[in-house]
Amino acid sequence: MDNRDNLFEQQIRSGVENIPESLRPENMERRLSAMSQDERYNRSQSTDIPDDAEFEKIASKKKKSGKRKVVLPIAIAASVLLAAGVGAFFLLRKSGATKDTEIKGLGTTPEQNAEEVDSDENYKKAYRLLKDYKRNYVDVMYDVDYVEEADAESEAGGETLKAMNSAGATEASREASTGNEDYTDTNVRTEGVSEADIIKTDGKYIYAYEEETEHIIIYSVDNGEVSKIGTANVLEDDFYFEDMYINGDKLILMGVYDNNRYSYRNNETCISIYDISDRTNPKLDKRIKQDGYYNSSRMVGSVLYTFSRKSFDLDKIKKRKYESYIPEVDGEVMANSELIVQEDSYTDTFIVVSSVDVNEAKVIDKMAILGGSDTLYVSSENIYLADRTYNWDSFGYDDDTRLVKISYSDGDFKYEAEGDFPGYLNDDYSIDEYEGNVRIVSSYRDSDYTQYNGLFILDENLKQRSVIKKLAEGETIRSARFMGKAAYFVTFRNMDPLFAVDLSDPDNPRVTDYLKIPGFSAYMHPYGDNLLLGIGYDFTTENQLGGSIKLSMFDVSDPFDIKELDTKILYNYNSASVLNDRRAFMFNEKDGTFGFSTGAMWVYYDDDAEWYEEYYGDEYTDWADNVDFDTEGLYYEVYDYDENKGFECKMDEKLEGLYSSVLGTRGIVIGDYLYVIQSGNGIKSYDTENYKLYDECD
């Protein structure tokens, strides 16, 4: 094909016939860029392009009849062929798929790039790996005889060209839109990288999802006064709301369409963008769908990054029907160049990533990784997908995690590197990016299957730079927090060791101290200078009797001598929203108060008191004396910390709803008022001076 293209182009440029201006190669880019996608697709199906047999006839006629009689037909055919190649290249380039020389083997001329676009290497690789997965795992598990079906579809089939042509930390308290009051925002992993939640505010309005009516309720809040002013109807068949964002005058709803509730493979993630410039009458701008079940999302500025998991029915995939095994975003099959297919992958799941400009309501870029992801971490510049490797021979996890690094900027993605480390992550607080390095704490098993924990530092290419291994034998990591050049993490089995690690020299990290105390902290949050707040569970005995919520304040000013300054055990409560969802943690940087919802359900201890007292003796009696077994239901707690007084409870308010509603409750401070919002149970406001009920609205 290369020689033929070169021959055509030479003849076009040197032919004695006058070529019409519209067919000259230098005008191809302009004409193709003005075409619609359907026009480009129809052009790709044109019968004007000669096949190999037709080309031989043309060449034969040329030899017999002379050059002058055939140069115009050749020129026309060559122009169309060249147009298809150049057009495909510029279409891919416009969509961000080529990204200069990021694609392996990308050429430096339009002709070379057009040839690269014709490659479907990643499609082929994905198809082969998915078929291997089915044959070696699915069919083996279900005792199915494997039969390789014949691929009768044409190499130049319509689906091929159609698919190619489709390419195209806690945030600081913010100033409200009124300019007069500060407000607390959603608690997030990385400062400056917003996360969606079931309750949102812009400082002037509060937005909440009401599950029973399937509406977004918009409340106006003003100095503690609350009123319902608008609603957005999200009621649709087989649609399930997940969470939302507020970005200026845009309300972005994240949800899932379950097109067949009996098959997880048919789910679609839905991004609904509403214009809320008139809060009393929200209007839908656009819905953008992408394949797969909604996993998570982030927002930086006005760019939304969405992550979903997509699996396919392996019995129905066809090699040349790319939509049968390649994900779609906004109705377009992802291009070959937008796929990352890891050769040693053994899964049927893609992680689909898209970026959307919410102001323009359009997709900027997209990428899909065949490899799955257990943990997602997004720094201010990069996306990290950690996937614990699975051994299908032993039907168990291997003791390694694969890590993929993808950079992002203004919606554009670029695959950067891939690496691995021993063990697995507890959550995305166990991985951190700092000054180009990636710091990780993980739990792993050694060669003799002994449980250990370790700290690993990887460079920007995800190559191991340094390591500390064999920490806390027999325990696992329950929480971690990286704070600049220091790391703190908690392991647990019977006691709670809080480790401090000096990371100032990334080539030589060192454990400086560790502190053992009962229970463990499941969430840690920086609290002013040199203080670290821990929230977790208290266990009275090594047999883990109790399980009440525990607050701890650690002094980390001296990394060689960390101290627990104060503790407070919330004996009446055995669950807290923040321990299952960091977004539920309210932290007011203005005055240091923090809050979260709690739940109490101690009935089973009360009923079995005689047995517990006989088994645990005085240890149970001492613990039970502090518990009010009648404290059942849902509560909201607000605490403050003073270096002289320790922890001080500011609010302990019982709310409507069941114990199980703990995760659907949020607290937001706007100005001098705390607003407690319950999904489906309205909103209440409290004066932060005395935390007395001020106003409420259903």
XYZ file of C-alpha atoms in Angstrom:
698
model
C 0.000 0.000 0.000
C 2.926 2.383 0.718
C 4.349 2.111 -2.815
C 0.910 2.552 -4.320
C 0.236 5.703 -2.250
C 3.610 7.166 -3.218
C 3.014 6.372 -6.901
C -0.386 8.048 -6.834
C 0.909 11.135 -5.092
C 3.851 11.532 -7.463
C 1.538 11.276 -10.451
C -0.900 13.737 -8.940
C 1.856 16.274 -8.419
C 3.549 15.735 -11.850
C 0.601 14.806 -14.113
C 0.082 16.705 -17.379
C -3.692 16.918 -16.873
C -5.013 19.868 -14.909
C -6.333 18.550 -11.585
C -9.449 20.366 -10.250
C -8.690 22.560 -7.255
C -11.104 20.576 -5.065
C -9.061 17.400 -5.664
C -5.598 18.755 -5.040
C -3.852 17.114 -2.035
C -3.114 20.454 -0.401
C -6.877 21.063 -0.187
C -7.716 17.643 1.308
C -7.216 18.608 4.944
C -9.474 21.654 4.655
C -12.268 19.688 2.933
C -12.118 16.739 5.311
C -12.040 18.888 8.435
C -15.336 20.417 7.298
C -17.018 17.019 6.877
C -19.382 15.590 9.474
C -18.589 12.232 11.047
C -21.257 10.531 8.907
C -19.778 12.060 5.747
C -16.319 10.795 6.677
C -17.727 7.357 7.314
C -19.582 7.292 3.976
C -16.424 8.468 2.208
C -14.512 5.573 3.794
C -17.029 3.167 2.177
C -16.606 4.723 -1.303
C -16.339 2.255 -4.202
C -14.095 4.750 -6.008
C -11.122 3.302 -4.133
C -9.772 0.458 -6.305
C -9.124 -2.911 -4.725
C -5.996 -4.912 -5.596
C -7.549 -6.515 -8.686
C -8.799 -3.189 -10.001
C -5.403 -1.632 -9.403
C -3.751 -4.310 -11.543
C -6.208 -3.562 -14.368
C -5.405 0.147 -14.182
C -1.681 -0.547 -14.201
C -2.058 -2.897 -17.163
C -4.044 -0.325 -19.159
C -1.415 2.256 -18.427
C 1.306 0.114 -19.981
C -0.743 -0.517 -23.125
C -2.434 2.816 -23.681
C 0.069 5.360 -22.490
C 0.304 7.651 -19.580
C -1.915 10.530 -20.733
C -5.151 8.510 -21.033
C -5.171 7.156 -17.451
C -3.636 9.895 -15.388
C -6.973 11.573 -14.479
C -8.730 8.385 -13.223
C -5.613 7.528 -11.254
C -5.492 11.041 -9.861
C -9.113 10.884 -8.739
C -8.674 7.496 -7.092
C -5.437 8.597 -5.484
C -7.032 11.764 -4.155
C -9.803 9.803 -2.465
C -7.353 7.302 -1.036
C -4.995 10.002 0.167
C -7.946 11.940 1.591
C -9.056 8.955 3.660
C -5.564 8.572 5.108
C -4.945 12.249 5.789
C -8.460 12.723 7.125
C -8.151 9.820 9.541
C -4.861 11.214 10.807
C -6.176 14.714 11.422
C -9.404 13.381 12.919
C -7.413 11.337 15.417
C -5.128 14.261 16.093
C -8.049 16.592 16.732
C -9.558 14.160 19.256
C -6.273 13.891 21.138
C -5.840 10.223 20.250
C -2.397 10.537 18.647
C -0.783 12.998 21.073
C 2.226 13.510 18.811
C 4.644 10.597 19.229
C 2.912 8.902 22.143
C 1.545 6.034 20.050
C 4.092 3.302 19.557
C 5.561 3.497 16.070
C 3.868 6.779 15.152
C 5.405 8.266 12.054
C 6.456 11.823 11.328
C 4.533 12.388 8.068
C 0.788 12.277 7.301
C 1.340 9.209 5.089
C 3.161 7.331 7.861
C 0.563 8.375 10.400
C -2.272 7.253 8.152
C -0.608 3.846 7.977
C -0.333 3.790 11.795
C -4.043 4.585 12.162
C -4.839 1.535 10.035
C -3.173 -0.645 12.666
C -5.541 -2.386 15.068
C -2.876 -3.923 17.283
C -4.644 -3.114 20.561
C -7.984 -4.344 19.245
C -6.374 -7.651 18.316
C -4.564 -7.926 21.618
C -7.711 -7.205 23.625
C -9.694 -9.743 21.608
C -7.051 -12.435 22.114
C -6.734 -11.813 25.856
C -10.502 -11.838 26.377
C -10.806 -15.113 24.455
C -7.952 -16.589 26.509
C -9.672 -15.470 29.699
C -12.887 -17.181 28.657
C -11.196 -20.391 27.538
C -8.787 -20.734 30.471
C -10.981 -19.473 33.290
C -14.689 -19.073 32.526
C -15.070 -22.280 30.540
C -12.927 -24.212 33.004
C -14.961 -22.936 35.954
C -18.245 -23.929 34.317
C -16.968 -27.011 32.473
C -17.695 -25.626 29.001
C -16.090 -27.110 25.898
C -14.204 -24.382 24.058
C -14.804 -23.983 20.337
C -13.086 -21.243 18.342
C -15.675 -19.725 16.028
C -14.808 -18.776 12.496
C -14.308 -15.077 11.910
C -16.162 -14.592 8.643
C -16.225 -10.828 8.739
C -14.296 -8.848 6.164
C -11.022 -7.210 7.150
C -12.355 -4.028 5.582
C -15.784 -4.377 7.196
C -17.840 -1.377 8.061
C -17.416 -1.806 11.810
C -13.635 -1.501 11.484
C -13.717 1.825 9.664
C -16.613 3.081 11.746
C -14.690 2.400 14.953
C -11.568 4.097 13.607
C -13.463 7.111 12.378
C -15.126 7.503 15.784
C -11.777 8.320 17.347
C -11.736 11.543 17.455
C -6.592 16.411 51.124
C -9.424 18.233 52.668
C -10.193 21.193 50.561
C -9.879 24.458 52.443
C -13.061 26.164 53.519
C -14.308 28.146 50.560
C -15.746 31.616 50.267
C -19.434 31.480 49.485
C -20.820 32.867 46.260
C -22.234 35.783 48.256
C -18.677 36.776 49.155
C -19.615 37.109 52.826
C -19.374 33.661 54.436
C -17.029 30.688 54.433
C -18.297 27.132 54.143
C -16.943 23.642 54.564
C -16.630 21.578 51.420
C -16.549 17.843 50.747
C -13.648 16.139 52.508
C -11.352 14.878 49.731
C -8.143 12.913 49.270
C -6.166 15.511 47.289
C -6.436 19.242 47.838
C -7.672 20.953 44.687
C -9.168 17.741 43.278
C -12.908 17.757 44.000
C -14.954 14.641 44.643
C -18.640 14.021 44.129
C -20.997 13.406 47.040
C -24.669 12.840 47.839
C -24.914 16.337 49.415
C -23.285 19.456 47.964
C -23.178 23.194 48.612
C -21.868 26.340 46.975
C -22.184 28.350 50.186
C -25.548 29.860 49.295
C -27.552 26.785 48.362
C -27.503 23.161 49.521
C -28.274 20.362 47.061
C -29.515 16.992 48.315
C -30.808 13.804 46.710
C -34.161 12.494 47.917
C -34.256 8.775 47.259
C -37.994 8.229 47.722
C -39.045 10.769 45.073
C -35.827 10.535 43.022
C -35.411 14.304 42.930
C -32.545 16.646 43.652
C -33.824 19.146 46.203
C -32.355 22.668 46.188
C -32.456 24.530 49.508
C -31.724 28.214 49.968
C -29.782 28.867 53.197
C -29.348 32.287 54.760
C -28.003 32.799 58.305
C -29.553 29.567 59.519
C -32.872 29.972 57.738
C -33.711 27.184 55.307
C -36.269 27.000 52.482
C -36.860 24.627 49.592
C -36.793 26.552 46.315
C -36.341 24.083 43.471
C -36.149 20.470 42.336
C -34.559 18.495 39.516
C -36.381 15.335 38.486
C -34.050 12.392 37.926
C -36.824 9.796 37.930
C -36.201 7.412 35.032
C -36.646 3.707 34.511
C -33.603 1.680 35.530
C -31.644 4.801 36.518
C -29.795 4.892 39.824
C -28.365 8.108 41.263
C -24.822 7.878 42.690
C -23.579 11.389 43.577
C -23.120 14.905 42.194
C -21.015 18.052 41.733
C -21.751 21.756 41.757
C -19.608 23.867 39.442
C -20.778 27.467 39.189
C -24.172 27.352 37.514
C -23.820 23.681 36.568
C -25.225 20.735 38.516
C -23.612 17.477 37.428
C -25.368 14.262 38.394
C -23.511 10.947 38.281
C -25.638 7.835 37.875
C -25.983 4.372 36.391
C -28.376 2.951 33.808
C -28.964 -0.719 34.519
C -30.266 -1.779 31.116
C -30.647 -5.348 32.295
C -30.671 -5.709 36.052
C -29.931 -9.421 35.716
C -26.638 -8.804 33.931
C -23.934 -6.530 35.322
C -22.403 -6.275 31.850
C -25.120 -4.001 30.477
C -24.631 -1.057 32.827
C -23.923 2.444 31.552
C -22.535 5.357 33.519
C -24.547 8.526 32.955
C -23.325 12.115 33.351
C -26.269 14.544 33.424
C -25.345 18.224 33.186
C -27.985 20.729 34.358
C -28.087 24.487 33.964
C -29.020 25.881 37.393
C -28.553 29.577 36.692
C -32.206 29.705 37.760
C -32.168 27.586 40.947
C -35.941 27.420 40.961
C -36.029 25.766 37.550
C -33.020 23.518 36.711
C -32.804 22.578 33.033
C -31.032 19.577 31.542
C -28.262 20.579 29.118
C -26.984 17.176 28.058
C -26.518 13.563 29.066
C -23.251 11.825 28.289
C -23.006 8.063 28.703
C -20.036 5.775 28.903
C -19.895 2.007 29.089
C -19.615 0.306 32.439
C -20.744 0.602 36.013
C -19.876 3.898 37.706
C -16.762 3.486 39.837
C -15.678 6.994 40.852
C -15.004 10.498 39.549
C -12.970 13.638 40.177
C -13.238 17.251 39.062
C -10.462 19.789 38.528
C -11.685 23.223 37.513
C -14.506 22.662 35.044
C -13.179 19.305 33.788
C -14.877 16.150 35.059
C -12.944 12.855 35.095
C -15.161 9.766 35.247
C -14.126 6.162 35.913
C -16.292 3.129 35.139
C -15.822 -0.649 34.919
C -16.940 -2.410 31.760
C -17.191 -6.159 31.140
C -18.510 -7.907 28.037
C -20.378 -11.128 27.345
C -17.479 -13.267 26.203
C -19.828 -15.626 24.362
C -20.867 -12.826 22.015
C -17.653 -11.013 21.116
C -16.765 -10.879 17.419
C -13.319 -9.946 16.227
C -14.432 -7.314 13.712
C -17.436 -6.071 15.667
C -15.424 -3.874 17.980
C -18.469 -2.729 19.900
C -18.851 -6.331 21.127
C -15.664 -6.082 23.210
C -14.418 -2.465 23.081
C -16.031 0.186 25.368
C -17.955 3.184 24.055
C -18.013 6.763 25.339
C -20.760 9.152 24.230
C -21.868 6.700 21.550
C -18.433 6.186 19.966
C -16.361 3.013 20.081
C -12.974 3.828 21.546
C -10.141 4.002 19.035
C -7.273 1.542 18.947
C -4.928 4.321 20.083
C -7.116 5.014 23.141
C -6.632 1.526 24.588
C -4.042 0.242 27.039
C -3.937 -3.541 26.864
C -1.489 -5.171 29.242
C -0.065 -8.329 27.744
C -0.257 -10.317 30.983
C -3.774 -9.195 31.872
C -6.136 -11.947 32.923
C -9.488 -10.244 33.318
C -12.624 -9.397 31.394
C -12.887 -5.860 32.798
C -11.887 -2.521 31.291
C -11.409 0.588 33.391
C -12.934 3.330 31.229
C -11.739 6.893 31.857
C -13.215 9.984 30.226
C -12.786 13.732 30.605
C -15.683 16.116 30.024
C -15.776 19.908 29.845
C -18.935 20.525 31.889
C -19.331 24.094 30.597
C -19.300 22.962 26.977
C -20.943 19.581 27.780
C -18.534 17.689 25.535
C -16.012 14.883 25.831
C -12.384 16.029 25.699
C -10.501 12.739 25.833
C -10.944 9.098 26.793
C -8.916 6.014 27.580
C -9.609 2.379 28.508
C -7.303 -0.008 30.356
C -7.837 -3.762 30.180
C -6.584 -4.792 33.573
C -9.053 -3.714 36.239
C -8.362 -1.591 39.301
C -8.728 -2.220 43.016
C -7.676 1.256 44.166
C -7.859 4.617 42.408
C -5.655 7.529 43.497
C -5.690 10.902 41.760
C -2.956 13.425 42.511
C -2.911 16.982 41.205
C -1.263 15.812 37.954
C -1.563 12.031 37.629
C -4.025 9.157 37.890
C -2.812 5.926 39.505
C -4.670 2.651 39.021
C -3.583 -0.097 41.410
C -4.696 -3.608 40.529
C -3.943 -6.526 42.828
C -2.850 -9.362 40.574
C -4.836 -12.573 40.639
C -3.558 -16.087 40.064
C -6.199 -18.041 38.187
C -4.249 -21.278 38.597
C -4.588 -21.189 42.370
C -7.778 -19.063 42.387
C -6.192 -16.642 44.811
C -4.373 -13.328 44.869
C -0.683 -13.146 44.136
C 1.401 -11.056 46.485
C 1.894 -8.190 44.051
C -0.003 -5.148 42.842
C 0.334 -3.643 39.381
C 0.392 0.158 39.221
C -0.467 2.172 36.087
C 0.297 5.898 35.875
C -1.653 8.204 33.548
C -1.005 11.944 33.489
C -3.834 14.396 32.915
C -3.917 18.098 32.067
C -6.970 20.138 31.065
C -8.722 16.890 30.144
C -5.945 15.357 28.024
C -4.627 11.914 29.015
C -1.184 10.445 28.489
C -0.035 6.967 29.458
C 3.168 7.436 31.469
C 4.443 4.260 33.121
C 3.690 0.910 34.689
C 5.264 -0.741 37.732
C 4.520 -3.036 40.644
C 5.063 -3.458 44.354
C 4.556 -6.268 46.885
C 1.264 -6.638 48.719
C -1.938 -4.636 48.482
C -3.242 -1.187 49.427
C -5.713 -0.588 52.235
C -7.176 2.449 50.428
C -6.043 5.502 48.441
C -4.524 7.105 51.551
C -1.906 4.351 51.388
C -0.416 5.808 48.204
C 0.880 9.329 47.690
C 2.755 11.392 45.105
C 5.363 13.874 46.327
C 8.094 15.703 44.382
C 7.929 13.210 41.519
C 8.100 10.117 43.712
C 5.326 7.704 44.634
C 5.229 6.586 48.284
C 3.301 3.440 49.203
C 2.530 1.504 52.374
C 1.197 -2.005 51.818
C 0.493 -5.286 53.570
C 2.147 -8.330 52.011
C 3.171 -11.930 52.640
C 6.796 -12.954 52.568
C 8.140 -16.071 50.849
C 7.265 -18.107 53.948
C 3.685 -16.677 53.857
C 4.228 -14.595 56.993
C 2.158 -11.395 57.070
C 4.196 -8.163 57.072
C 3.877 -4.506 56.132
C 6.246 -2.303 54.196
C 6.919 1.140 52.782
C 8.013 1.480 49.162
C 9.215 4.563 47.283
C 9.015 4.485 43.472
C 10.467 7.028 41.073
C 8.510 8.877 38.372
C 8.836 5.817 36.088
C 7.458 3.572 38.857
C 10.798 1.860 39.408
C 11.613 0.987 43.017
C 13.863 3.557 44.638
C 13.907 2.414 48.278
C 12.046 0.155 50.675
C 11.432 -0.665 54.323
C 10.079 -4.175 54.805
C 9.015 -6.642 57.499
C 7.152 -4.197 59.730
C 4.519 -5.331 62.280
C 4.577 -9.088 61.719
C 1.132 -10.665 61.645
C -0.729 -7.339 61.330
C -2.306 -5.413 58.460
C -2.510 -1.715 57.627
C -5.781 -0.073 58.696
C -5.070 3.591 57.919
C -2.318 5.857 56.572
C -1.576 9.539 56.101
C 1.292 11.154 54.185
C 2.134 14.665 55.351
C 4.924 16.216 53.285
C 8.189 14.483 54.158
C 6.633 12.263 56.808
C 4.326 9.262 56.741
C 2.124 7.822 59.450
C 0.328 4.513 59.271
C -1.540 2.244 61.629
C -1.486 -1.546 61.680
C -3.754 -3.750 63.745
C -4.208 -7.207 65.114
C -4.553 -6.890 68.876
C -2.930 -3.518 69.564
C -2.632 -0.317 67.550
C 0.916 0.557 66.442
C 1.114 4.038 64.930
C 4.307 4.192 62.867
C 6.158 7.417 62.019
C 8.483 7.365 58.994
C 10.965 10.050 57.921
C 10.816 10.457 54.111
C 13.083 13.500 53.795
C 15.665 11.348 51.983
C 13.647 9.268 49.490
C 16.623 6.942 48.991
C 16.854 6.191 52.704
C 13.468 6.316 54.460
C 13.538 5.298 58.109
C 11.072 4.458 60.824
C 11.607 6.988 63.598
C 9.096 5.798 66.185
C 5.977 3.745 66.789
C 3.326 3.860 69.454
C 1.228 0.914 70.646
C -2.193 1.587 72.132
C -5.484 -0.371 72.328
C -7.763 -0.406 69.312
C -6.855 1.245 66.022
C -7.426 4.417 64.015
C -9.271 3.748 60.769
C -9.079 7.371 59.579
C -6.426 10.017 60.272
C -6.680 13.734 59.589
C -4.091 16.530 59.993
C -5.161 18.848 62.812
C -3.250 22.119 62.895
C 0.519 22.209 63.368
C 2.148 18.940 64.450
C -1.107 17.266 65.469
C -2.787 14.244 63.925
C -6.384 13.279 64.670
C -7.247 9.595 64.663
C -10.783 8.178 64.514
C -11.321 4.472 64.908
C -12.373 1.761 67.309
C -11.538 0.956 70.909
C -11.254 -2.637 72.057
C -11.167 -3.320 75.783
C -9.471 -6.701 75.539
C -7.186 -8.524 73.146
C -10.261 -10.515 72.135
C -11.694 -7.277 70.714
C -14.531 -6.869 73.187
C -16.490 -3.683 72.669
C -15.793 -1.838 69.446
C -16.857 1.631 70.565
C -15.787 4.669 68.527
C -12.508 6.180 69.704
C -10.974 9.634 69.138
C -7.207 10.065 69.531
C -5.014 13.157 69.225
C -1.359 12.495 68.450
C 1.546 14.880 68.877
C 3.852 14.312 65.900
C 6.089 17.361 66.413
C 9.019 15.080 67.303
C 9.197 12.187 64.803
C 11.362 10.254 67.267
C 8.843 10.604 70.084
C 5.205 10.549 68.964
C 2.651 10.804 71.761
C -1.048 10.255 72.267
C -2.076 13.510 73.931
C -5.704 12.693 74.566
C -8.385 10.081 73.858
C -12.133 10.026 74.054
C -14.160 6.856 73.758
C -17.719 7.218 72.504
C -19.001 4.207 74.378
C -22.572 4.515 73.143
C -21.703 4.309 69.450
C -20.348 1.404 67.447
C -20.404 2.964 63.968
C -19.340 6.279 62.425
C -19.885 7.508 58.875
C -16.302 8.732 58.426
C -14.931 5.222 58.981
C -16.684 4.014 55.835
C -16.714 7.175 53.717
C -14.184 9.998 54.148
C -16.545 12.421 52.398
C -18.823 12.265 55.458
C -16.179 13.944 57.663
C -16.831 17.630 58.351
C -13.790 19.690 59.312
C -14.043 23.427 59.914
C -10.558 24.896 59.555
C -11.818 28.215 60.873
C -12.327 26.985 64.444
C -11.021 23.391 64.455
C -14.380 21.734 65.058
C -15.138 18.469 63.298
C -18.234 16.333 62.939
C -19.689 13.092 61.620
C -22.785 10.956 62.073
C -22.769 7.969 64.432
C -24.984 4.962 65.034
C -25.763 2.847 68.072
C -27.073 -0.694 68.153
C -25.982 -2.488 71.328
C -29.027 -4.703 71.784
C -27.105 -7.900 71.161
C -24.665 -7.037 73.965
C -27.529 -6.284 76.342
C -29.270 -9.567 75.560
C -26.077 -11.568 76.038
C -24.798 -9.637 79.046
C -24.768 -12.689 81.324
C -22.648 -14.693 78.901
C -20.224 -11.800 78.284
C -19.839 -11.105 81.978
C -19.097 -14.758 82.680
C -16.558 -14.997 79.829
C -14.788 -11.618 80.180
C -15.345 -10.967 83.866
C -14.476 -7.513 85.192
C -13.279 -6.317 81.779
C -16.810 -6.630 80.412
C -18.370 -5.115 83.537
C -16.092 -2.043 83.376
C -16.893 -1.530 79.689
C -20.644 -2.164 80.061
C -20.878 0.343 82.902
C -20.017 3.104 80.415
C -22.551 2.074 77.767
C -26.133 3.246 77.640
C -27.759 0.300 75.911
C -30.848 2.389 75.231
C -28.850 4.710 72.957
C -30.086 3.288 69.688
C -30.497 5.014 66.375
C -28.804 7.794 64.429
C -26.901 10.771 65.900
C -24.735 13.670 64.754
C -21.591 14.531 66.713
C -19.476 17.697 66.742
C -16.194 17.894 68.698
C -13.489 20.416 69.381
C -9.983 19.896 70.736
C -8.132 22.111 73.184
C -4.573 21.412 74.314
C -5.594 22.012 77.928
C -9.122 20.573 77.957
C -8.657 17.772 75.411
C -11.664 16.635 73.366
C -14.867 18.527 74.033
C -18.264 17.419 72.742
C -20.145 20.360 71.222
C -23.108 18.469 69.841
C -24.662 15.038 70.374
C -27.969 15.248 68.564
C -30.335 12.388 67.849
C -31.749 12.491 64.327
C -34.677 10.932 62.574
C -33.972 7.716 60.800
C -32.486 4.334 61.461
C -29.035 3.205 62.509
C -28.441 2.167 58.892
C -28.879 5.787 57.710
C -25.499 6.799 59.120
C -23.881 6.917 55.665
C -26.614 9.108 54.180
C -26.061 12.009 56.592
C -23.813 15.036 56.077
C -22.917 18.129 58.087
C -21.980 21.446 56.437
C -20.937 24.690 58.150
C -21.837 27.924 56.350
C -20.938 31.051 58.251
C -22.075 30.661 61.870
C -24.490 27.782 61.289
C -24.213 24.014 60.988
C -26.616 22.377 58.558
C -27.268 18.654 59.043
C -28.758 17.053 55.947
C -30.261 13.582 55.799
C -31.013 12.008 52.458
C -34.816 11.789 52.394
C -35.323 13.398 55.830
C -34.760 17.063 55.102
C -32.371 19.570 56.626
C -31.855 21.159 60.066
C -29.750 24.162 61.039
C -27.931 24.758 64.344
C -26.281 27.869 65.757
C -22.572 27.022 66.136
C -22.362 29.102 69.306
C -24.539 26.763 71.345
C -25.534 24.087 68.793
C -29.231 24.496 69.423
C -31.772 23.772 66.688
C -32.468 26.982 64.744
C -34.548 26.004 61.708
C -35.609 22.955 59.713
C -37.158 22.080 56.376
C -38.424 18.794 54.909
